[in-house]
Coordinates of C-alpha atoms in Angstrom, one line a residue:
X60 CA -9.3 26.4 2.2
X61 CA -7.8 23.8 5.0
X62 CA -6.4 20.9 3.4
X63 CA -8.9 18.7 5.0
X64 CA -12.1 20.6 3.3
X65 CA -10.2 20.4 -0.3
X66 CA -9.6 16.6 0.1
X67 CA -13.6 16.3 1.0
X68 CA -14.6 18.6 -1.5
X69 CA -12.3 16.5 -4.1
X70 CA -13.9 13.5 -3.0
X71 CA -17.7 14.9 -3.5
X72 CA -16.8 16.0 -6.7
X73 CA -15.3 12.9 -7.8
X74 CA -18.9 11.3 -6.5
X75 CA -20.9 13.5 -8.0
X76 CA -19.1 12.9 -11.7
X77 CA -19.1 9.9 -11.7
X78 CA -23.1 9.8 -10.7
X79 CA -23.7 12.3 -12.9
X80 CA -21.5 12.5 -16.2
X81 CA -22.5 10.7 -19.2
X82 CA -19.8 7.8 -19.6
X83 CA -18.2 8.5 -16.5
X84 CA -16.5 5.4 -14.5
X85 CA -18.6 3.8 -12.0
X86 CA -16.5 1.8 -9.4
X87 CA -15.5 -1.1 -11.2
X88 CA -12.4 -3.3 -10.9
X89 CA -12.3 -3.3 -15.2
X90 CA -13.5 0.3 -16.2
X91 CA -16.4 -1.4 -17.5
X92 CA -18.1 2.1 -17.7
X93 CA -14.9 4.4 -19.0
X94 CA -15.0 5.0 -22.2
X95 CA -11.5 5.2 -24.0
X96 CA -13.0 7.0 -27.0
X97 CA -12.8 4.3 -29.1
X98 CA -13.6 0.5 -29.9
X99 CA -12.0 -1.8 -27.0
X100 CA -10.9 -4.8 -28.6
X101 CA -9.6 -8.1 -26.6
X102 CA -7.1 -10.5 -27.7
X103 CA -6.9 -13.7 -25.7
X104 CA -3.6 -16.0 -25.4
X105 CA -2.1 -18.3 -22.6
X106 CA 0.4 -16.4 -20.2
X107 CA 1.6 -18.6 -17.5
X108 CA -0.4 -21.4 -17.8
X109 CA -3.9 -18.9 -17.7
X110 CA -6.1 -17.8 -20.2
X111 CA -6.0 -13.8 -20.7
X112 CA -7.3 -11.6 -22.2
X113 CA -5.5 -8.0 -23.1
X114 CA -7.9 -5.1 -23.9
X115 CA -6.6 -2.7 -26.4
X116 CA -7.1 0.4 -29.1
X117 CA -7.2 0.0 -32.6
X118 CA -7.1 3.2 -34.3
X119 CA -6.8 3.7 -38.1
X120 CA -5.0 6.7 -39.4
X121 CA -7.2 9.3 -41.4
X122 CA -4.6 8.9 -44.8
X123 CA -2.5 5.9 -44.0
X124 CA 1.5 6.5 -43.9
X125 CA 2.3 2.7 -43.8
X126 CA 3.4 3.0 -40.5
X127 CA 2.1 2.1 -36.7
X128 CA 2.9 3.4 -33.4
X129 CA 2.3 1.4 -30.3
X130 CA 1.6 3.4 -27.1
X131 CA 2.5 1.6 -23.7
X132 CA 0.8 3.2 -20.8
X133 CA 2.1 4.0 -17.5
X134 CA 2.0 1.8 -14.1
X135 CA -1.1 4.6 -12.9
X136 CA -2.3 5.0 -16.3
X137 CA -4.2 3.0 -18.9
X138 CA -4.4 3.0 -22.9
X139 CA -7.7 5.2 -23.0
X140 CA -5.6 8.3 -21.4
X141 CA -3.5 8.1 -24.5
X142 CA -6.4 10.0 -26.3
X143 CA -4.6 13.4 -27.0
X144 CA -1.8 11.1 -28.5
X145 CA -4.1 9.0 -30.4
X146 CA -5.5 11.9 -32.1
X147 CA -2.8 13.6 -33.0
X148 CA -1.1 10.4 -34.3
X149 CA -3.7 9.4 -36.1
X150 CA -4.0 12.5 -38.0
X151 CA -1.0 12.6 -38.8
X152 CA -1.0 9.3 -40.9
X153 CA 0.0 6.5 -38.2
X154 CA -2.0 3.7 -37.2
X155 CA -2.1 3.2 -33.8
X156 CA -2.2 0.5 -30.9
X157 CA -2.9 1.1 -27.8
X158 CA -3.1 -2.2 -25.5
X159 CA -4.0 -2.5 -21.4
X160 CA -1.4 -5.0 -20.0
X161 CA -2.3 -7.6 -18.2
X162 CA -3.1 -6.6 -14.5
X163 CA -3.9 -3.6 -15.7
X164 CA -6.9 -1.5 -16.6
X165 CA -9.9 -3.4 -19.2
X166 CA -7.2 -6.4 -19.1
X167 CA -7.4 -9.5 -17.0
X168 CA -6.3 -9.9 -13.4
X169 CA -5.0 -13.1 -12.8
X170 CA -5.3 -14.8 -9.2
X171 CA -1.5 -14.5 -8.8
X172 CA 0.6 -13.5 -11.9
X173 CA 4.8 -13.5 -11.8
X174 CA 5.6 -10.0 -13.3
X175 CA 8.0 -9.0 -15.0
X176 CA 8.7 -6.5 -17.5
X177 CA 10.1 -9.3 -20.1
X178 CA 6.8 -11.2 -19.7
X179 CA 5.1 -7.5 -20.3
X180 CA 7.1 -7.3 -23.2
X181 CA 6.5 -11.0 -24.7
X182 CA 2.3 -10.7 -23.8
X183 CA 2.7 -7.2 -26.0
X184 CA 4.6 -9.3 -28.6
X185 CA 2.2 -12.0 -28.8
X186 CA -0.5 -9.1 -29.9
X187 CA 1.3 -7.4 -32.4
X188 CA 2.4 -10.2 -34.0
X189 CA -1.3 -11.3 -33.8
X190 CA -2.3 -8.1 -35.3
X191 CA 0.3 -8.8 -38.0
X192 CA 2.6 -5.7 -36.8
X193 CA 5.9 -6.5 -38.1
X194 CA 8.5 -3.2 -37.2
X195 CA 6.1 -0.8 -35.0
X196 CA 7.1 2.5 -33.7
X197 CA 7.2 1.8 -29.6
X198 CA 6.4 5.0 -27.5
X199 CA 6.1 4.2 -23.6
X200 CA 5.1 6.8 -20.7
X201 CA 6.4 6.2 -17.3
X202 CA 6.3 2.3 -16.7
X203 CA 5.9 2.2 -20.1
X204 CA 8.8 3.8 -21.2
X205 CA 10.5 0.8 -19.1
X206 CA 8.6 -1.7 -20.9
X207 CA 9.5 -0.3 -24.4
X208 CA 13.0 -0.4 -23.4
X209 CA 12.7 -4.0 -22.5
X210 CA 10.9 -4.6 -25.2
X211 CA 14.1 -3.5 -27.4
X212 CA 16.6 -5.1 -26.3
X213 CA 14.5 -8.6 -25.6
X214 CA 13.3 -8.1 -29.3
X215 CA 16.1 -5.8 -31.3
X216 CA 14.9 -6.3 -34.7
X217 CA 11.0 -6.3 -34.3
X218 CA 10.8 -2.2 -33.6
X219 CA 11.8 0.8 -36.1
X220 CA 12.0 3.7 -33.5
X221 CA 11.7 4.1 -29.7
X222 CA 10.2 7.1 -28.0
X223 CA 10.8 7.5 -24.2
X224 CA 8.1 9.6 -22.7
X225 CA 9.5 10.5 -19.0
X226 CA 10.7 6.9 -18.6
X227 CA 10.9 5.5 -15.0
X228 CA 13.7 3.0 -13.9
X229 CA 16.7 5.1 -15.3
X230 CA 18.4 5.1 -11.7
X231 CA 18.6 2.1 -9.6
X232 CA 16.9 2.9 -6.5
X233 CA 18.1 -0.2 -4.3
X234 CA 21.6 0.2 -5.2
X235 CA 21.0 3.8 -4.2
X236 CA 20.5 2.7 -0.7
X237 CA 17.0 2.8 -0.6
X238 CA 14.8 0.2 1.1
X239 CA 13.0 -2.4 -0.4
X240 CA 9.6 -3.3 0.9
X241 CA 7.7 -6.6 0.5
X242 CA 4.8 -6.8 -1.1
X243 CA 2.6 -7.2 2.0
X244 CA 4.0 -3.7 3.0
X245 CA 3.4 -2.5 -0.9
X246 CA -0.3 -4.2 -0.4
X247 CA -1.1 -2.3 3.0
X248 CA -0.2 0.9 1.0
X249 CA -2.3 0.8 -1.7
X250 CA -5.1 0.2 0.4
X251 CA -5.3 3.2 1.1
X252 CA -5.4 4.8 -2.3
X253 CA -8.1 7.2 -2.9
X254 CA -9.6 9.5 -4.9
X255 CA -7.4 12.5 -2.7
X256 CA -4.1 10.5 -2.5
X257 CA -4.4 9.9 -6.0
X258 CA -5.2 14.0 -7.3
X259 CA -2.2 15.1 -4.3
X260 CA 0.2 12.5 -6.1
X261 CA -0.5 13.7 -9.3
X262 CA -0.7 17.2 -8.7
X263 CA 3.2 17.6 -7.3
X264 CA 4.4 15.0 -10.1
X265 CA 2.3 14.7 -13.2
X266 CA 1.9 18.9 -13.7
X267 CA 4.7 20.6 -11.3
X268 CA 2.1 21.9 -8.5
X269 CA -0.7 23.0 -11.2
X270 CA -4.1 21.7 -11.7
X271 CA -6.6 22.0 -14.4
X272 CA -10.6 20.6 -14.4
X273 CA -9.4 17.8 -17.2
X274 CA -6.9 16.0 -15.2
X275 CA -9.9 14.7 -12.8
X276 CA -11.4 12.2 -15.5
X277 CA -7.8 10.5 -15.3
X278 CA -8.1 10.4 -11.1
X279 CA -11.5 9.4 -11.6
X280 CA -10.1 6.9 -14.1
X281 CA -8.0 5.0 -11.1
X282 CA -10.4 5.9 -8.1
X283 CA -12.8 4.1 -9.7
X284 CA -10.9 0.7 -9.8
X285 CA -10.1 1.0 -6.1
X286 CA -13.1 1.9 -5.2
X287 CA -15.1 -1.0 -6.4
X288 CA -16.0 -4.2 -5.1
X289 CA -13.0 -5.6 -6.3
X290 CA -11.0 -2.8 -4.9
X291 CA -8.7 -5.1 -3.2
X292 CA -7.3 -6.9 -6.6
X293 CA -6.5 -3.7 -7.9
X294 CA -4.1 -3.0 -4.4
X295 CA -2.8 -6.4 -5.0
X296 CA -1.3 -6.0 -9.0
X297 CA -0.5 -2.8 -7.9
X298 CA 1.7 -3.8 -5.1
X299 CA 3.2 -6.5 -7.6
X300 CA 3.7 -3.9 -10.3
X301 CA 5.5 -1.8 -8.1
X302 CA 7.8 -4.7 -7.0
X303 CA 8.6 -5.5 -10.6
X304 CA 9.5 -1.7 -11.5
X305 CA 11.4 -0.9 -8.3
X306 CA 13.6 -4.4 -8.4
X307 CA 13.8 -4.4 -12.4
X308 CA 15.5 -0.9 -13.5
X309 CA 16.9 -0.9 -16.9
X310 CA 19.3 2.0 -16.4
X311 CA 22.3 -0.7 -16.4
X312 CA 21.6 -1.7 -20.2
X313 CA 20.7 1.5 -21.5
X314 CA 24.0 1.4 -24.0
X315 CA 22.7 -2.0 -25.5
X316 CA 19.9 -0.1 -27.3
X317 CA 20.3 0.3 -31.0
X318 CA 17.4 1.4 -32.4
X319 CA 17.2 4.8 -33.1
X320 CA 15.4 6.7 -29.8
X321 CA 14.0 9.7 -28.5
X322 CA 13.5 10.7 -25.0
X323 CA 11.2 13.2 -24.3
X324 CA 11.4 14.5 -20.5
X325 CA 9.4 16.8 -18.4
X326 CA 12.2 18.1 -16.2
X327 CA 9.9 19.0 -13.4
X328 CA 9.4 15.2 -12.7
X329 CA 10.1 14.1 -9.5
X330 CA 9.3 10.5 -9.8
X331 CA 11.2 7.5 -7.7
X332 CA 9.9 4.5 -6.5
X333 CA 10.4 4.2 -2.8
X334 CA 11.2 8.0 -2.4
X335 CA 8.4 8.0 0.4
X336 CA 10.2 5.0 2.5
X337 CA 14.0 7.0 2.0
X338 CA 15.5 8.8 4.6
X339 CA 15.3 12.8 3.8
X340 CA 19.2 12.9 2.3
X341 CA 18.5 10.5 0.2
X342 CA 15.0 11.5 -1.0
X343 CA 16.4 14.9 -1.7
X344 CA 18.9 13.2 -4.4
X345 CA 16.3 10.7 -6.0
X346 CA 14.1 11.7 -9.4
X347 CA 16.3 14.3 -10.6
X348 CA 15.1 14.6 -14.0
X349 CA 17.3 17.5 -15.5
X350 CA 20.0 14.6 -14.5
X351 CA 18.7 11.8 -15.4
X352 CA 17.6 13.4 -18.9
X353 CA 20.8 14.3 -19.9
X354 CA 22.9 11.3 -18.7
X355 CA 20.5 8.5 -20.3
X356 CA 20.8 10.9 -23.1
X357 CA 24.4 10.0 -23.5
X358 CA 24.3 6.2 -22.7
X359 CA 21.8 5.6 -25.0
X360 CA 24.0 5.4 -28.6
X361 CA 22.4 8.1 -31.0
X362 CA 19.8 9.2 -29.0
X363 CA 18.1 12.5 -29.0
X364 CA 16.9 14.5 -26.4
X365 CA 13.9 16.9 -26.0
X366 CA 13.3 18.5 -22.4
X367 CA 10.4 20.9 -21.4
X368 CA 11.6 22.8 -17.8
X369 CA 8.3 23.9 -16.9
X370 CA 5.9 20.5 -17.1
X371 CA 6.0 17.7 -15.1
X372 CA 6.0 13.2 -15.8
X373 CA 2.9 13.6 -18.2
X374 CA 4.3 16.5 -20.7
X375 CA 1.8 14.9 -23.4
X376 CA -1.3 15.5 -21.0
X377 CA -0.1 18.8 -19.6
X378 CA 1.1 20.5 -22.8
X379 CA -0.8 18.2 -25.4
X380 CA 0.2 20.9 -28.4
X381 CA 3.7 21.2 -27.8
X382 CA 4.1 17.4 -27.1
X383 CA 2.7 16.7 -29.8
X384 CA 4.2 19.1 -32.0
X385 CA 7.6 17.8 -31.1
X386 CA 6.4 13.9 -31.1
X387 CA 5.8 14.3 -34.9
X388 CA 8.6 16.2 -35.7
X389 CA 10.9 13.4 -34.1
X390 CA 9.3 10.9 -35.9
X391 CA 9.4 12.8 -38.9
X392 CA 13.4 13.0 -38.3

């Protein structure tokens, strides 16, 4: 089929779910209509001056082990696609939270925010501490795997384990020699984000080339904030966010961890912020995840490594059983 029918054809279908499946996300800046599986709840503080409120999960373990995991969500990602996770975390005795950051997802979008992954870190802070979370197990996806780094070293003794689910930032792109783009460029581009762009993206990153029915309720899942009313706020924290990640890597402090960590990786991953603006030499040498793996591996003191060849950046939504499998047993360890 021509590439041109596909991307049509992807685009009715994403129309004609979203009309047509119960609980499926109508376009809508805040997910209003996508259901995370579980209760959203909202807690409200004062970030920069503005009142916010952060959405988040709640989950109670089935038979309680005293202990609570905190998932952080990637930048194209929110807490309700943790689900797979949720379950099997919660099964397995852990409570677990699950918050939307701010600028993100059910959260609040602020006229004009600073970002920054240490004001990520204290907003997450100011929750847990809220919810009376002393020494929580951090696991972070993508972004989040950034953030739960940050979160360590801002915040050393307030986390008992760290998890590193195909973290982003472990090479410094700028210093690598590629360009950095304002956010008016940034802006421009994520105007143009669609349902297609977002299922071609995902396709060649998050799953190595492969594609099954499931992954469309997470492309319907950011579709349907850009394609709202309010499609143009979700361009604009987008274009932020990707400032923030692209100018804040956290590859340089990697050996000032010390809490004991696990990084899980996907070696098909390909991801690298301003890979797309790079000359073709350079792209060619950017997200090289078999490296990357291995040498944060080793600059991280103590830390153990798990890598699956064959899946791409979301390992825990492309092979939920064996990710999971191997989550527990880490934790476990």
């Amino acid at each position: 089929m021509p590439l041109k029918r596909r991307r049509l054809l992807s685009m009715a279908i994403f129309g004609l779910a979203c009309a047509a499946t119960p609980g499926a996300a109508r376009a809508d800046s805040m997910l209003a209509d996508f259901d995370y599986g579980w209760p959203v709840q909202r807690h409200s503080f004062t970030s920069q001056g503005v009142a916010m409120e952060m959405a988040y999960l709640d989950v109670p373990a089935e038979r309680p082990n005293g202990r609570t995991a905190v998932l952080l969500h990637g930048k194209n990602f929110c807490a309700g696609a943790w689900q797979g996770t949720i379950r099997a975390l919660t099964a397995a005795g852990y409570r677990v939270i699950a918050p939307d950051q701010i600028g993100f997802c059910k959260s609040t979008k602020p006229d004009r925010y600073q970002y920054g992954l240490h004001t990520l870190a204290a907003n997450s802070k100011t929750l847990l501490d809220a919810l009376g979370v002393a020494k929580p197990i951090l696991i972070g996806h993508s972004m989040g795997g950034m953030l739960a780094i940050r979160y360590a070293l801002q915040y050393p003794d307030a986390v008992s384990q760290l998890v590193l689910v195909n973290p982003i930032g472990l090479e410094d792109w700028r210093a690598k020699g590629v360009p950095n783009a304002t956010v008016d460029q940034l802006f421009a581009g994520e105007r143009k984000t669609s349902a297609a762009t977002i299922r071609a993206y995902q396709q060649r990153t998050y799953y190595a080339g492969t594609w099954r029915a499931d992954y469309d309720r997470w492309v319907e899942m950011l579709a349907s904030m850009y394609a709202g009313a309010d499609g143009a706020t979700i361009a604009w924290h987008q274009a932020l966010t990707s400032d923030m990640v692209f100018n804040q890597p956290v590859v340089h402090e990697l050996g000032r961890i010390a809490i004991p960590t696990v990084l899980i990786v996907g070696e098909k991953d390909n991801t690298a912020i301003g890979k797309d603006r790079s000359d073709k030499a350079l792209a060619a040498t950017l997200g090289d995840y078999p490296v990357l793996a291995r040498e944060t591996a080793k600059r991280i003191p103590g830390a153990a490594l798990i890598t699956y060849p064959d899946l791409g950046h979301a390992p825990q939504i492309q092979a939920p059983d064996r990710f999971h499998r191997d989550l527990l047993t880490a934790l476990e360890r």
